[in-house]
Coordinates of C-alpha atoms in Angstrom, one line a residue:
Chain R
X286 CA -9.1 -24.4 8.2
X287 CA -11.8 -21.7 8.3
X288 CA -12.9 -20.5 4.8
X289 CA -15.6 -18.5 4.1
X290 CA -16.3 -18.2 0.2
X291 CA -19.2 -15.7 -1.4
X292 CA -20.9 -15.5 -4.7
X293 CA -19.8 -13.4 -7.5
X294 CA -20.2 -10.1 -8.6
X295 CA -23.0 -8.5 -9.4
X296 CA -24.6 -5.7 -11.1
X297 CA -27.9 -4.0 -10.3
X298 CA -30.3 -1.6 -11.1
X299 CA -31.2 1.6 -8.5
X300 CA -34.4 0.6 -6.9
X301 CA -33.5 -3.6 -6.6
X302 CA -32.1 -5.8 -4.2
X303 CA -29.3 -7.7 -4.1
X304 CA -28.4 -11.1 -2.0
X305 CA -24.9 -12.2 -1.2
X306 CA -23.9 -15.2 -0.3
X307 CA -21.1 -16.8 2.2
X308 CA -20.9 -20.7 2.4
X309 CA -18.4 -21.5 5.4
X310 CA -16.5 -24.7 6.1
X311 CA -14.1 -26.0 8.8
X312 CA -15.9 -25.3 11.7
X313 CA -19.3 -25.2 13.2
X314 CA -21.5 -22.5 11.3
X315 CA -23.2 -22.2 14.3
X316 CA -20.7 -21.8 16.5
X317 CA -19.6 -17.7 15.6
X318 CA -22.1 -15.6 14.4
X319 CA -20.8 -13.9 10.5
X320 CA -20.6 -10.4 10.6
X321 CA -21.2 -8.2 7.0
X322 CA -18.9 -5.3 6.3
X323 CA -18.7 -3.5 3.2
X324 CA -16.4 -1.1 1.2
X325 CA -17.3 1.5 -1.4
X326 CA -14.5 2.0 -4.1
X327 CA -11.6 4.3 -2.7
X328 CA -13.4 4.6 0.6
X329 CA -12.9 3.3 3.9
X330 CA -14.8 0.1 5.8
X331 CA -18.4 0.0 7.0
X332 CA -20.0 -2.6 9.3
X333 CA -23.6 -3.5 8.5
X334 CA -24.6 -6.2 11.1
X335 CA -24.3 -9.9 11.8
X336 CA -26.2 -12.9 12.2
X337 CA -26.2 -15.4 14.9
X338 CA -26.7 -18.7 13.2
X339 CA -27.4 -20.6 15.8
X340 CA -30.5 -18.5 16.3
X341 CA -31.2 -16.7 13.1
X342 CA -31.0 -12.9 15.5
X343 CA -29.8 -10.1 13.8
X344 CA -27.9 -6.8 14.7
X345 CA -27.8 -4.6 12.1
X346 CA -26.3 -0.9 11.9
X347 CA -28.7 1.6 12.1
X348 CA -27.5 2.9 8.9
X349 CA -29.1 -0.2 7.4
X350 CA -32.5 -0.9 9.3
X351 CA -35.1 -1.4 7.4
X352 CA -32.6 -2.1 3.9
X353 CA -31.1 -5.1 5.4
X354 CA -32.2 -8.7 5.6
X355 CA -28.8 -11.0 7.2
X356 CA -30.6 -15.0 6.8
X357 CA -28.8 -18.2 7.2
X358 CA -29.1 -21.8 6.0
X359 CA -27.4 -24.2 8.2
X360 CA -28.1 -27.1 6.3
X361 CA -25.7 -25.8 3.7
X362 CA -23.4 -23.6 6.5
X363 CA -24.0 -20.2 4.4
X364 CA -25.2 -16.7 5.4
X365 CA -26.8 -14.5 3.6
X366 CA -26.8 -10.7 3.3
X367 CA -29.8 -9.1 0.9
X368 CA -30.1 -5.0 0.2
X369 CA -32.8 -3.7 -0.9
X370 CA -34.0 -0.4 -2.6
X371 CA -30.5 -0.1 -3.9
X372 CA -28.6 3.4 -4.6
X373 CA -25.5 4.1 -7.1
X374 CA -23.6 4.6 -3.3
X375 CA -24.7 1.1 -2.3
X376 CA -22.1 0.2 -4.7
X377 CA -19.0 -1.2 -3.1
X378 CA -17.1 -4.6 -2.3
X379 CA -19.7 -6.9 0.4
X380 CA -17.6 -8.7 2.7
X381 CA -18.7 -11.5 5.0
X382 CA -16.3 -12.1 8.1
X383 CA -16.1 -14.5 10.9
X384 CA -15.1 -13.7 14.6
X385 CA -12.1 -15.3 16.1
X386 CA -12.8 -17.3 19.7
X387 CA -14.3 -15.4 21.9
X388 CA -12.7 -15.4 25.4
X389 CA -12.7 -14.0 29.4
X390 CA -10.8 -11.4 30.0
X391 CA -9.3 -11.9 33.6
X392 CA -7.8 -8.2 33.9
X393 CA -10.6 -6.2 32.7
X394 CA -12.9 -8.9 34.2
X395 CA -15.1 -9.0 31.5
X396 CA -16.1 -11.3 28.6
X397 CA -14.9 -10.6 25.4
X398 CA -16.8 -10.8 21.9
X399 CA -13.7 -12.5 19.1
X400 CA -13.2 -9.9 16.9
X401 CA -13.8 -10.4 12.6
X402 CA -11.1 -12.2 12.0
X403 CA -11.7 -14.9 9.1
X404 CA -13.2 -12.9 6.2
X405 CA -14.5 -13.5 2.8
X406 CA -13.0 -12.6 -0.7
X407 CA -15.4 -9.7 -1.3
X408 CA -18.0 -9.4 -3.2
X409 CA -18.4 -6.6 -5.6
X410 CA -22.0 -5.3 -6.3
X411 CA -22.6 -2.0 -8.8
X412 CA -25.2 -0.5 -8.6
X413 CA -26.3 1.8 -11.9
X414 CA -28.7 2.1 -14.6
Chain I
X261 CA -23.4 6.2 18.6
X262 CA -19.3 6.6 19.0
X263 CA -17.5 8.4 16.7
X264 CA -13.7 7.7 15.7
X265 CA -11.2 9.6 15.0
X266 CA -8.1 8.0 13.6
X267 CA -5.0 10.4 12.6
X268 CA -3.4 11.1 10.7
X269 CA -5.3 10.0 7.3
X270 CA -2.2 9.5 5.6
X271 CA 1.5 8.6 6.6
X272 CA 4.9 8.5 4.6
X273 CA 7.7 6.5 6.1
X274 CA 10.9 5.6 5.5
X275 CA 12.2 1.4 6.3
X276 CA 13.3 1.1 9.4
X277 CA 11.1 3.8 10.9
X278 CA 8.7 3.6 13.9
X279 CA 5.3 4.4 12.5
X280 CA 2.5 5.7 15.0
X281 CA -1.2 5.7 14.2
X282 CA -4.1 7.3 17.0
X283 CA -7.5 6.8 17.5
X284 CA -9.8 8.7 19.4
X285 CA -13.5 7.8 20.7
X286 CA -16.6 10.1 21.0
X287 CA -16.6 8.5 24.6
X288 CA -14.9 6.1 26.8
X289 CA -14.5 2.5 25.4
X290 CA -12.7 1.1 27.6
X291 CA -10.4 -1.4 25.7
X292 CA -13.1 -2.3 23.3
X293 CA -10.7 -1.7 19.9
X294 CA -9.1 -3.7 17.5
X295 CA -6.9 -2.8 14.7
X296 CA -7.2 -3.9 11.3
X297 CA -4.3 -4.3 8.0
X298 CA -5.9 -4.1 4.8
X299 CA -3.9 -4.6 1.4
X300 CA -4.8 -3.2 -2.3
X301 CA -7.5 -5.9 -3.7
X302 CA -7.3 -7.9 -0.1
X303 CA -9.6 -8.5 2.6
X304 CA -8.8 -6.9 6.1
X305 CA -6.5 -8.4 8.2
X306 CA -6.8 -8.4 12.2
X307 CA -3.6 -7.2 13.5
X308 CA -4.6 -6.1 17.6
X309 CA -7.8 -7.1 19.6
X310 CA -8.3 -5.3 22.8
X311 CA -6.5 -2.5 22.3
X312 CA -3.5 -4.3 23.3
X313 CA -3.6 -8.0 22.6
X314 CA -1.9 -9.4 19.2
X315 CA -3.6 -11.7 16.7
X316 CA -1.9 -15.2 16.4
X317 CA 0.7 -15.2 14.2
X318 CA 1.5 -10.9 13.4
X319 CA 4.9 -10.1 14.3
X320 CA 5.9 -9.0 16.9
X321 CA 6.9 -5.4 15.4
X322 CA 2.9 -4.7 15.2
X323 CA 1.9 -3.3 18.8
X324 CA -1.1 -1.4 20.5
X325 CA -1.7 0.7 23.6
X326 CA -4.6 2.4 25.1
X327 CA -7.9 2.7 27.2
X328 CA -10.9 5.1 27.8
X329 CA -10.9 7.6 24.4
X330 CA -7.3 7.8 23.6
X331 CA -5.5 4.5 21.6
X332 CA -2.4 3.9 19.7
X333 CA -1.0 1.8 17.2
X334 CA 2.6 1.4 16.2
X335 CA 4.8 -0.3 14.1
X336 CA 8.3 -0.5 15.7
X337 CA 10.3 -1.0 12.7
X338 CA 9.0 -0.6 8.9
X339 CA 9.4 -3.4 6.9
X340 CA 8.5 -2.9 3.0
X341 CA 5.3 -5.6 3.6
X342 CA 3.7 -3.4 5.9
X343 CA 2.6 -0.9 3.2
X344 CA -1.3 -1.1 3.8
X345 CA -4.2 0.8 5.3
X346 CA -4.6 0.9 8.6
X347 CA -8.4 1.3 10.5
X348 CA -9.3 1.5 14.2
X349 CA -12.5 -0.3 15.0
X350 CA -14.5 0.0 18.3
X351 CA -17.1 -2.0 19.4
X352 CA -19.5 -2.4 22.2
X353 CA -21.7 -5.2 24.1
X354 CA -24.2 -5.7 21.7
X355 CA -21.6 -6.0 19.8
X356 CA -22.3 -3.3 17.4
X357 CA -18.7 -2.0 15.8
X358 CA -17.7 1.3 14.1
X359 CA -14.4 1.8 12.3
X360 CA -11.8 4.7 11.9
X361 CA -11.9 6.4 8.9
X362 CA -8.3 5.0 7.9
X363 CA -4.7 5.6 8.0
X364 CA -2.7 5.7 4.5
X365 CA 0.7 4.4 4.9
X366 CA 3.4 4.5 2.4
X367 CA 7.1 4.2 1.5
X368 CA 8.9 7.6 1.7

């Protein structure tokens, strides 16, 4: 079955980075690119990019251009997520998420990227001095 | 970029109820949108893909409609387990995705 663990929490200072992990397993790592989503206590969710591991390309929010680095290993099937030049609003719960199969869609004749649908447990990174 | 705009921001229901949650886009999206459950503590859950299509194994009392700007999500009969937040999402060909701000839902 899919599973898609990340590293523990963390705690930073404003002004560092931070690098999340998500090591994958039961299925080909580079089969489905891993999406990055995050949530900020109380507050809603935010997409930051993804990573196509068979490639190593990025798309990252614009939000996040220039803060973001999304890497992969695929000798050890985990993606990485690193922030930089962290702020006390970076803080928040860093989730990594797999899409579900992509498919054709015969009545809007179009293909269809899978939607996130395996996810990670969260990881929570504060940020403060 | 596309905005959302999901409505209401919260919801009180009573069991048994038919709960309805909307979601508007900044521009036409065709059926680019998927709807997401997420529990306190708890990663999100895909309920919908495609504005219409539901996820492998969510029953069947989890529905969603819509195309262009205007979409809607609705739960036909509320069941105590279904007491969550509830987001849009959009997405687009890159695929870059934005979600809805949120939808409260609790037990009147």
């Amino acid at each position: 079955q899919v599973q898609l663990v990340q590293s523990g929490a963390e705690v930073k200072k404003p002004g560092a980075s931070v690098k999340v992990s998500c090591k994958a397993s039961g299925y080909t790592f580079t089969g489905y690119y891993m999406h990055w989503v995050r949530q900020a206590p109380g507050q809603g969710l935010e997409w930051m990019g993804w990573i196509n591991p068979n490639s190593g390309g990025t798309n990252y929010a614009q939000k996040f251009q220039g803060r973001v680095t999304m890497t992969r290993d695929t000798s050890i099937s985990t993606a990485y997520m690193e922030l930089s030049r962290l702020r006390s609003d970076d803080t928040a719960v860093y989730y990594c998420a797999r899409p579900v199969d992509s498919y054709y869609d015969y009545v809007w004749g179009s293909y269809r990227y899978g939607a996130p649908g395996y996810w990670g447990q969260g990881t929570l990174v504060t940020v403060s001095s | 970029d596309i905005q959302m705009t999901q409505s209401p921001s919260s919801l009180s229901a009573s069991v048994g109820d038919r709960v309805t949650i909307t979601c508007q886009a900044s521009q036409d999206i065709s059926n680019y949108l998927n709807w997401y459950q997420q529990k306190p503590g708890k990663a999100p859950k895909l309920l919908i893909y495609d504005a219409s299509n539901l996820e492998t194994g969510v029953p069947s009392r989890f529905s969603g409609s819509g195309s262009g700007t205007d979409f809607t999500f609705t739960i036909s009969s509320l069941q105590p387990e279904d007491i969550a937040t509830y987001y849009c999402q959009q997405y687009d060909n890159l695929p870059s995705y934005t979600f809805g701000q949120g939808t409260k839902l609790e037990i009147k």
